[in-house]
Coordinates of C-alpha atoms in Angstrom, one line a residue:
M1 CA 0.0 0.0 0.0
I2 CA 1.5 3.3 -1.1
H3 CA 0.5 6.5 0.9
D4 CA -0.6 9.8 -0.6
A5 CA 1.2 13.1 -0.4
F6 CA 0.3 13.3 3.3
G7 CA 2.7 10.5 4.0
M8 CA 2.2 7.6 6.5
S9 CA -1.0 8.1 8.5
S10 CA -3.4 6.3 10.9
D11 CA -5.8 6.0 8.0
L12 CA -3.4 4.0 5.9
R13 CA -2.5 1.8 8.9
R14 CA -6.2 0.8 9.2
A15 CA -5.8 -2.0 6.6
D16 CA -8.2 -4.4 8.3
W17 CA -10.6 -4.1 5.3
L18 CA -7.8 -5.8 3.3
A19 CA -6.1 -7.9 5.9
G20 CA -9.5 -9.2 7.1
K21 CA -10.0 -10.8 3.7
G22 CA -6.8 -12.8 4.1
Y23 CA -4.3 -10.5 2.6
L24 CA -0.9 -9.6 3.9
A25 CA -0.6 -5.8 4.0
A26 CA 2.6 -3.7 4.1
A27 CA 3.1 0.1 3.7
P28 CA 6.5 1.6 3.2
D29 CA 7.1 5.1 4.4
L30 CA 8.5 6.9 1.4
Y31 CA 9.2 9.9 3.6
H32 CA 11.4 8.0 6.1
G33 CA 14.5 10.2 5.3
G34 CA 12.9 13.3 6.9
G35 CA 9.7 15.3 7.1
K36 CA 6.9 15.5 4.5
L37 CA 7.9 18.9 3.0
S38 CA 11.6 17.9 2.8
C39 CA 11.1 14.5 1.3
M40 CA 8.1 15.1 -1.0
P41 CA 10.2 16.8 -3.8
S42 CA 12.7 14.0 -4.0
V43 CA 9.9 11.4 -4.0
L44 CA 8.1 13.2 -6.8
R45 CA 11.4 13.5 -8.7
D46 CA 11.8 9.8 -8.5
A47 CA 8.3 9.3 -9.9
L48 CA 9.1 11.6 -12.8
A49 CA 12.4 9.8 -13.4
R50 CA 10.9 6.4 -12.8
K51 CA 13.8 5.4 -10.7
G52 CA 15.5 6.3 -7.4
R53 CA 15.2 5.6 -3.7
A54 CA 11.3 5.6 -3.7
F55 CA 11.4 2.7 -6.2
E56 CA 14.1 1.0 -4.2
D57 CA 11.9 1.2 -1.1
L58 CA 8.9 -0.1 -2.9
E59 CA 10.9 -3.0 -4.4
A60 CA 12.3 -3.8 -0.9
T61 CA 8.8 -4.0 0.5
R62 CA 7.6 -6.2 -2.4
A63 CA 10.6 -8.5 -2.0
W64 CA 10.1 -8.7 1.8
L65 CA 6.5 -9.8 1.2
A66 CA 7.5 -12.3 -1.5
G67 CA 10.0 -13.9 0.9
R68 CA 7.5 -14.6 3.7
D69 CA 6.3 -18.2 4.1
D70 CA 2.7 -17.1 4.3
C71 CA 2.9 -15.2 0.9
T72 CA 1.8 -16.9 -2.3
G73 CA 4.3 -14.9 -4.3
R74 CA 1.4 -13.1 -6.2
I75 CA 1.6 -9.5 -4.9
G76 CA -0.7 -6.6 -5.6
V77 CA -0.1 -2.8 -5.1
I78 CA -2.5 -0.2 -4.0
G79 CA -1.8 3.5 -4.2
Y80 CA -3.6 6.7 -3.4
C81 CA -3.0 10.1 -5.1
M82 CA 0.8 10.3 -5.3
G83 CA 0.9 6.6 -4.4
G84 CA -1.7 6.0 -7.1
S85 CA 0.8 7.4 -9.6
F86 CA 3.4 5.0 -8.3
A87 CA 0.9 2.2 -8.5
L88 CA 0.5 3.0 -12.2
L89 CA 4.3 3.0 -12.8
L90 CA 4.8 -0.4 -11.2
P91 CA 2.6 -2.8 -13.2
P92 CA 5.0 -3.3 -16.2
G93 CA 7.8 -5.7 -15.3
R94 CA 8.3 -5.0 -11.6
G95 CA 6.9 -8.2 -10.1
F96 CA 3.3 -7.3 -9.4
S97 CA 0.3 -9.3 -10.4
A98 CA -2.4 -6.6 -9.9
S99 CA -2.5 -2.9 -9.3
S100 CA -5.1 -0.6 -7.7
V101 CA -4.8 3.0 -8.9
N102 CA -6.8 5.4 -6.9
Y103 CA -7.0 9.0 -8.3
G104 CA -3.5 8.7 -9.6
G105 CA -2.2 10.8 -12.5
V106 CA -1.7 9.2 -16.0
P107 CA 1.5 10.3 -17.8
K108 CA 1.5 11.4 -21.4
D109 CA 3.2 8.3 -22.5
G110 CA 0.7 6.1 -20.7
E111 CA 0.1 3.8 -23.7
E112 CA 3.7 3.0 -24.1
L113 CA 4.3 2.8 -20.3
L114 CA 1.5 0.2 -19.8
R115 CA 2.6 -2.3 -22.4
G116 CA 2.7 -5.7 -20.8
A117 CA 1.2 -4.3 -17.5
C118 CA -0.5 -6.5 -14.9
P119 CA -4.3 -6.1 -14.5
V120 CA -5.3 -2.7 -13.2
I121 CA -8.3 -1.5 -11.3
G122 CA -8.9 2.3 -11.1
S123 CA -11.1 4.4 -8.9
Y124 CA -11.7 8.1 -9.4
G125 CA -14.1 10.9 -8.3
A126 CA -16.1 12.8 -10.9
K127 CA -15.6 16.0 -8.9
D128 CA -11.8 15.6 -8.7
R129 CA -10.4 18.7 -10.4
S130 CA -6.8 17.6 -10.2
V131 CA -7.0 14.5 -12.4
R132 CA -10.1 15.2 -14.4
S133 CA -9.1 13.4 -17.6
A134 CA -7.2 10.6 -16.0
P135 CA -10.0 7.9 -16.0
R136 CA -10.5 8.3 -19.7
R137 CA -6.8 8.4 -20.5
L138 CA -6.1 5.4 -18.3
E139 CA -8.9 3.3 -19.8
Q140 CA -7.6 4.2 -23.3
A141 CA -4.0 3.2 -22.5
L142 CA -5.1 -0.1 -20.9
R143 CA -7.5 -1.0 -23.7
V144 CA -5.0 -0.3 -26.5
N145 CA -2.5 -2.6 -24.8
G146 CA -5.0 -5.4 -24.1
V147 CA -4.5 -5.1 -20.3
E148 CA -7.3 -6.5 -18.2
H149 CA -8.8 -3.6 -16.3
E150 CA -11.8 -2.0 -14.5
I151 CA -12.2 1.8 -14.2
T152 CA -14.9 3.3 -12.1
V153 CA -15.8 7.0 -11.6
Y154 CA -17.9 8.0 -8.6
A155 CA -20.3 10.8 -9.3
D156 CA -20.4 12.2 -5.8
A157 CA -16.7 11.9 -5.0
G158 CA -13.7 14.3 -5.4
H159 CA -10.1 13.7 -4.7
S160 CA -8.9 11.5 -1.8
F161 CA -12.4 10.1 -1.3
L162 CA -10.9 6.9 0.0
N163 CA -8.7 8.6 2.6
D164 CA -10.2 9.4 6.0
H165 CA -7.3 11.4 7.4
D166 CA -7.2 12.5 11.1
P167 CA -7.2 16.3 11.0
A168 CA -4.6 16.3 13.8
E169 CA -2.2 14.6 11.4
V170 CA -2.6 17.1 8.6
S171 CA -0.6 20.4 8.5
T172 CA -2.2 23.7 7.6
I173 CA -0.5 23.8 4.1
F174 CA -1.9 20.3 3.3
R175 CA -5.3 21.3 4.5
V176 CA -5.2 24.2 2.0
L177 CA -4.1 21.9 -0.8
A178 CA -6.9 19.5 0.1
R179 CA -9.5 22.2 -0.2
L180 CA -8.0 23.4 -3.6
S181 CA -8.1 19.8 -5.0
G182 CA -11.7 19.2 -3.7
S183 CA -10.5 16.4 -1.4
R184 CA -13.1 14.9 0.9
F185 CA -13.7 11.4 2.4
R186 CA -16.8 9.7 1.0
E187 CA -17.9 6.7 3.0
A188 CA -20.3 5.1 0.5
S189 CA -17.9 5.5 -2.4
T190 CA -15.1 4.1 -0.2
R191 CA -17.2 1.0 0.7
D192 CA -17.9 0.3 -2.9
A193 CA -14.3 0.9 -4.1
R194 CA -12.9 -1.3 -1.4
R195 CA -15.4 -4.1 -2.3
R196 CA -14.3 -3.8 -6.0
I197 CA -10.6 -3.8 -5.1
V198 CA -10.9 -7.0 -3.0
A199 CA -12.9 -8.7 -5.7
F200 CA -10.4 -7.7 -8.3
F201 CA -7.5 -8.9 -6.2
D202 CA -9.3 -12.1 -5.4
T203 CA -9.5 -12.8 -9.1
H204 CA -5.9 -11.9 -10.0
L205 CA -4.0 -12.8 -6.8
K206 CA -5.9 -15.8 -5.4
A207 CA -7.2 -17.5 -8.5
A208 CA -4.8 -20.0 -10.0
D209 CA -4.2 -20.8 -13.7
R210 CA -6.5 -17.9 -14.8
A211 CA -6.8 -17.4 -18.5
S212 CA -7.1 -13.8 -19.7
P213 CA -10.3 -13.1 -21.6
D214 CA -10.3 -11.9 -25.3
C215 CA -12.0 -8.7 -24.3
P216 CA -10.2 -7.2 -21.4
A217 CA -12.7 -4.7 -20.0
S218 CA -15.4 -2.2 -20.7
P219 CA -15.2 1.6 -20.7
P220 CA -15.1 3.5 -17.4
R221 CA -18.2 3.0 -15.3
E222 CA -19.9 5.8 -13.4
V223 CA -21.4 5.3 -10.0
D224 CA -23.9 7.7 -8.4

């Protein structure tokens, strides 16, 4: 699980919705080298360069999970906002079997990037002003490459609708950024998105000898 720009939080640590379904859950702190404001620029630079310490931390976490006796070796990645962008950069050739991209940005070379990617499930908010075109562009890139996927846009949701952050953990500058991006937790949309993620992971991480269908997916689905 990859945190958003706010960094590690009590919200991310509440992974019982996933662990309760029989999954191992691990979340690396990409800001472990210092504070949020000092580490964020370097983490974002790593995302743009598609290499660097952030990717090394993510690979170390994946390898740690893969080496556990209670791990099947099929590992998924879930990312939110900034973490969602990383979750989109990891599917091709980095050892993951499924990816959950939650309001993550889609790079201009998305079609080229996602060649040979693992199955991807995406969740976005229709009121999210920061990544308005991302669901359409992501669906297009995945469809062109024949990657199995499921993209849903929630009509009542904005940015960060899956993240129920404790206000005490959010600094003033991040609260301002949250307002500007239309960020707000939405319980109903969160319940449905988590249900979809678990079902998608059940299919691609738990099911053995799965054959990919000829038609990978349908266009983005909107949910009221």
